[in-house]
Short mmCIF file of C-alpha atoms in Angstrom, two decimals:
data_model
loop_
_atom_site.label_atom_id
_atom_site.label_comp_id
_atom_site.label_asym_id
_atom_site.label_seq_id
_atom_site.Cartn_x
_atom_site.Cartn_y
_atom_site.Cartn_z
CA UNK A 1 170.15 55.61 211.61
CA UNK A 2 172.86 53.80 209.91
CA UNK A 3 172.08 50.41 207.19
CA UNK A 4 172.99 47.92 210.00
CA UNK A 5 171.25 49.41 212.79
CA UNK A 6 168.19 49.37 210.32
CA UNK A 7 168.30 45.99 208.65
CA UNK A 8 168.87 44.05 212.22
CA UNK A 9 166.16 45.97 214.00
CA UNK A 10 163.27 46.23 211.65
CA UNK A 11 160.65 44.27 213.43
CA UNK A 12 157.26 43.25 212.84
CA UNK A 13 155.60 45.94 214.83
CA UNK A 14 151.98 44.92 215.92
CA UNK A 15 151.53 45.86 219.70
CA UNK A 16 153.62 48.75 219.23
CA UNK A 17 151.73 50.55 215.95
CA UNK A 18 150.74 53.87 217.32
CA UNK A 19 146.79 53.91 216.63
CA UNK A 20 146.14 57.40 217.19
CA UNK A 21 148.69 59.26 214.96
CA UNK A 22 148.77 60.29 211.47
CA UNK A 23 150.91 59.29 209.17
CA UNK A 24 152.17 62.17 206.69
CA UNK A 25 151.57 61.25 203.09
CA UNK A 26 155.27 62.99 201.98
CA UNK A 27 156.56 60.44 204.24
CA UNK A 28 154.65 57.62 202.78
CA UNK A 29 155.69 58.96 199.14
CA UNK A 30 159.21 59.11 199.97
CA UNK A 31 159.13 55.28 201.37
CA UNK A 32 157.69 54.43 198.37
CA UNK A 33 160.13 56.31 196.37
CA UNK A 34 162.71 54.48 197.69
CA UNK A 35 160.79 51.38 197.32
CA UNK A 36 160.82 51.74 193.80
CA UNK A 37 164.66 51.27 193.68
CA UNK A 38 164.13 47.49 194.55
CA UNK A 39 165.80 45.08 192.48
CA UNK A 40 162.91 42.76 190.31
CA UNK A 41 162.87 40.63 187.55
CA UNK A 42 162.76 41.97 183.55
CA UNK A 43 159.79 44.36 182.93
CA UNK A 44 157.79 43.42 187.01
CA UNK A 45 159.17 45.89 188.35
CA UNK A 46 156.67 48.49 185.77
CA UNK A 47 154.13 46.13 187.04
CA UNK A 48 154.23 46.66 190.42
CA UNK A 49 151.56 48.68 192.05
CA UNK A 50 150.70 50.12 195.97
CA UNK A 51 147.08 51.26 196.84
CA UNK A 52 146.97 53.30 200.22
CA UNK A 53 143.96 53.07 202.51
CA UNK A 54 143.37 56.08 204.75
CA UNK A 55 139.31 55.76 204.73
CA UNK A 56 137.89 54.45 207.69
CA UNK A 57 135.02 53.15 206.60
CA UNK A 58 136.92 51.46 203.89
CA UNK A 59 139.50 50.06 206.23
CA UNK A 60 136.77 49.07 208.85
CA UNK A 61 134.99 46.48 205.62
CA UNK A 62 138.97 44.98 205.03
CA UNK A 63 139.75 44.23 209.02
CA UNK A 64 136.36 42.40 208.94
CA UNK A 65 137.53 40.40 206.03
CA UNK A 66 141.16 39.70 207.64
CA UNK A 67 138.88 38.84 210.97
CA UNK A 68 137.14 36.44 209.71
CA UNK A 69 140.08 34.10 208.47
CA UNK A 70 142.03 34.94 211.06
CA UNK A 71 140.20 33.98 213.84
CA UNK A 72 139.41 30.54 211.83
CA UNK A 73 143.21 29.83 211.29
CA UNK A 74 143.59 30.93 215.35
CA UNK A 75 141.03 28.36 216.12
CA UNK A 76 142.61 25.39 213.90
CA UNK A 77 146.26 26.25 214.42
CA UNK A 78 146.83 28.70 217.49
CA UNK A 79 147.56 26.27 219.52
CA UNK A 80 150.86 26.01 217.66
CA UNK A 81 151.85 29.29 217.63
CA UNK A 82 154.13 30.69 220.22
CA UNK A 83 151.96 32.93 222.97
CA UNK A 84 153.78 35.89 222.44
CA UNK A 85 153.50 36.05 219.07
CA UNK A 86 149.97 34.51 218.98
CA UNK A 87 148.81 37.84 221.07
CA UNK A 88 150.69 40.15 218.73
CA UNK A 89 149.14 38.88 216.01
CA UNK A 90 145.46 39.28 217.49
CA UNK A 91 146.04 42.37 218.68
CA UNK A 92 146.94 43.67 215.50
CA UNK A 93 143.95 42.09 213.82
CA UNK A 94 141.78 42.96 216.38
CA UNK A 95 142.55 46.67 216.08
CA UNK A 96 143.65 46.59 212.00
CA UNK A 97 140.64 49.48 211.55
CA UNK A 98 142.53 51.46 213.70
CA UNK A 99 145.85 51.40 212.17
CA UNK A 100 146.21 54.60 210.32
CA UNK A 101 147.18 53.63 206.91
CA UNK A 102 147.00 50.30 205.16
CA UNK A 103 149.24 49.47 202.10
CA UNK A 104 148.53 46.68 199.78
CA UNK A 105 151.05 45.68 197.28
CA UNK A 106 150.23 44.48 193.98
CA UNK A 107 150.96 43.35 190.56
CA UNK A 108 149.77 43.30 187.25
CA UNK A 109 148.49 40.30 186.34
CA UNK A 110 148.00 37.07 187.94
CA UNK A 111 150.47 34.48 189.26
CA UNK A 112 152.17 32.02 187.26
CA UNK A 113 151.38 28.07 187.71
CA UNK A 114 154.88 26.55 188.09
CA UNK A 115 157.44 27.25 190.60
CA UNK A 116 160.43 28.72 188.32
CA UNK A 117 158.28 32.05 187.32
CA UNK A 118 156.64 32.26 190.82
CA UNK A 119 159.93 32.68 191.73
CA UNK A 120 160.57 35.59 189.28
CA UNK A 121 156.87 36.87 190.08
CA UNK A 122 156.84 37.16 193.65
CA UNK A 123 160.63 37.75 194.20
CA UNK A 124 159.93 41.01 192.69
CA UNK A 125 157.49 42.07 194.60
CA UNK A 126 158.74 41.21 198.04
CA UNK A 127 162.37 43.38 197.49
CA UNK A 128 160.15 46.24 197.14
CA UNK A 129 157.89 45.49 200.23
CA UNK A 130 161.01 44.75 202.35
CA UNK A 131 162.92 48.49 201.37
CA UNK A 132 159.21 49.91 201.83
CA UNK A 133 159.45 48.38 205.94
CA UNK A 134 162.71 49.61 205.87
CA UNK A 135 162.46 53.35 204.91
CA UNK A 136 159.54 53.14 207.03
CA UNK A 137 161.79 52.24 210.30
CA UNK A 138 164.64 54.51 209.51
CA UNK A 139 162.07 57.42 209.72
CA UNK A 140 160.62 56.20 212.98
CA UNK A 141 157.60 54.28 211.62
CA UNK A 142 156.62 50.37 212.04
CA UNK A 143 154.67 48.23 210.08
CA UNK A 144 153.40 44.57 209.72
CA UNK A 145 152.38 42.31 206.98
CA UNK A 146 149.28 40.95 207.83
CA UNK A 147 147.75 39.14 204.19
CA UNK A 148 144.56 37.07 205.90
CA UNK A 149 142.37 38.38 203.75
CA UNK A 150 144.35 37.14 200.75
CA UNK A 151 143.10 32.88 201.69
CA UNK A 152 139.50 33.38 201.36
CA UNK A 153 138.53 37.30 200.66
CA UNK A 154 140.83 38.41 197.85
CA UNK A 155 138.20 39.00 195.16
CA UNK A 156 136.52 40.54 198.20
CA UNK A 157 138.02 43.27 198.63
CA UNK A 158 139.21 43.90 195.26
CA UNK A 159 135.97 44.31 194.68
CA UNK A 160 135.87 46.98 198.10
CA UNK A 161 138.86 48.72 196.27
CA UNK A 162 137.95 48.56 192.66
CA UNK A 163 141.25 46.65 191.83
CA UNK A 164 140.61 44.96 188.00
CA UNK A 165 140.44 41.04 188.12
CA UNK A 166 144.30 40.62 186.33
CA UNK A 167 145.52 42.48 189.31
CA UNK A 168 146.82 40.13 191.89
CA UNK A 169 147.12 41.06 195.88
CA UNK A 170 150.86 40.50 196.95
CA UNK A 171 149.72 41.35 201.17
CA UNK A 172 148.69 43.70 203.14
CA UNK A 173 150.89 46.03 205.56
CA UNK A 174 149.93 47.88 208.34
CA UNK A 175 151.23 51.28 208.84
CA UNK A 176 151.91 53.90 211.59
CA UNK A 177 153.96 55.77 214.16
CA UNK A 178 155.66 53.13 216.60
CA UNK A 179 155.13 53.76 220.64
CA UNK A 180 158.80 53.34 220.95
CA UNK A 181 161.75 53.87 218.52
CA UNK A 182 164.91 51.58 220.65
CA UNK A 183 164.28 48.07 218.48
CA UNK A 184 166.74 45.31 219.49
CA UNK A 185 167.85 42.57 216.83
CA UNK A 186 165.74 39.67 217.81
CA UNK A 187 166.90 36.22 218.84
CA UNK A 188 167.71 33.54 215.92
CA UNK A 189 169.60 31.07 214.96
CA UNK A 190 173.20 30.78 214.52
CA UNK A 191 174.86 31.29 211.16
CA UNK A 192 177.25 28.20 211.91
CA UNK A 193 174.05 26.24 212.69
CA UNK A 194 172.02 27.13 209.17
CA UNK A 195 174.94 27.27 207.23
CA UNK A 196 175.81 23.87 204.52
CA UNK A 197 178.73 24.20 202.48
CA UNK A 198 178.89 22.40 198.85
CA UNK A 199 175.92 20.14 199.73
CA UNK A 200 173.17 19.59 202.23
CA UNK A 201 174.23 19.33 205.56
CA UNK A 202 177.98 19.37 204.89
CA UNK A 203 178.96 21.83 207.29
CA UNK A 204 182.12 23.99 207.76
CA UNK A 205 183.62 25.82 210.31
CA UNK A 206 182.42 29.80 209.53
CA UNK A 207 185.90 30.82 211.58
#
């Protein structure tokens, strides 16, 4: 599978996460291999951390937790939420004990108060999540962020997983075989349309 194909089809797989099927750990080492190769800022990217969830038991206590503020955030805000992806979300949630590995990001330490070192903090993290969804897909796996748990159940489930209190959740990512492998790029707006050139809406012709 070529870059392109890879970077324009790499969904958000929720309804189409194969629940039944393992998912090798080689595979899962060489995503994260590749992961590793992300760009981040200064010394984060020695800070950066993944915990794998295979355990059922384990993953059973961390879908309740995601539950719980899901279905409270459904209630309050569903209503504006597109259907389609509404019912892709809750099926995911709904099932998340099922899915056969769950991955949760994180990094040493806690996260900075103003905006200009979030910005370092987090945008080191996410580079490495994003190749991580992308290896996954260019060896025929999906996944899906899906971080409920992190609004009201962090400590939570740290406490489920053992993860020290200066270690901060980035998300959560469901993991497994897909149910089908031909991923379109999905519909979004036009670059001409998003585009500003020199200042905020000034716009250019893109040729």
């Amino acid at each position: 599978m070529d870059a392109e194909t890879v970077l324009t089809t790499t969904r958000s797989v929720r309804r189409k996460l194969d629940l039944d099927s393992d998912v090798p750990q080689d595979v899962l080492d060489h995503c994260l291999e590749i992961a590793q190769q992300a760009p981040a800022a200064g010394s984060m990217a020695a800070r950066f951390r993944w915990l794998l969830v295979r355990d059922a038991g384990t993953k059973a206590k961390i879908a309740a937790y995601t539950r719980e503020t899901a279905e409270t955030a459904w209630a309050k805000y569903g209503h504006l939420v597109e259907e389609r992806a509404l019912t892709s979300a809750q099926h995911l949630v709904r099932n998340l004990e099922r899915v056969p590995v769950l991955a949760i990001p994180c990094l040493i330490g806690r996260p900075p108060a103003d905006a200009f070192t979030q910005s370092a903090y987090f945008g080191s993290a996410y580079p490495a999540i994003w190749s991580f969804q992308l290896a996954l897909r260019a060896r025929g796996l999906g996944s899906s962020i899906c971080g409920y748990h992190l609004q009201d159940h962090e400590a939570d489930v740290a406490a489920l997983l053992g993860i020290p209190d200066d270690v901060t959740q980035i998300s959560l990512l469901a993991v497994a075989h897909t149910t089908q492998r031909d991923f379109r790029p999905a519909a979004r707006p036009a670059v001409r349309d998003i585009t500003y050139f020199d200042a905020w809406e000034r716009s250019a012709s893109l040729g």
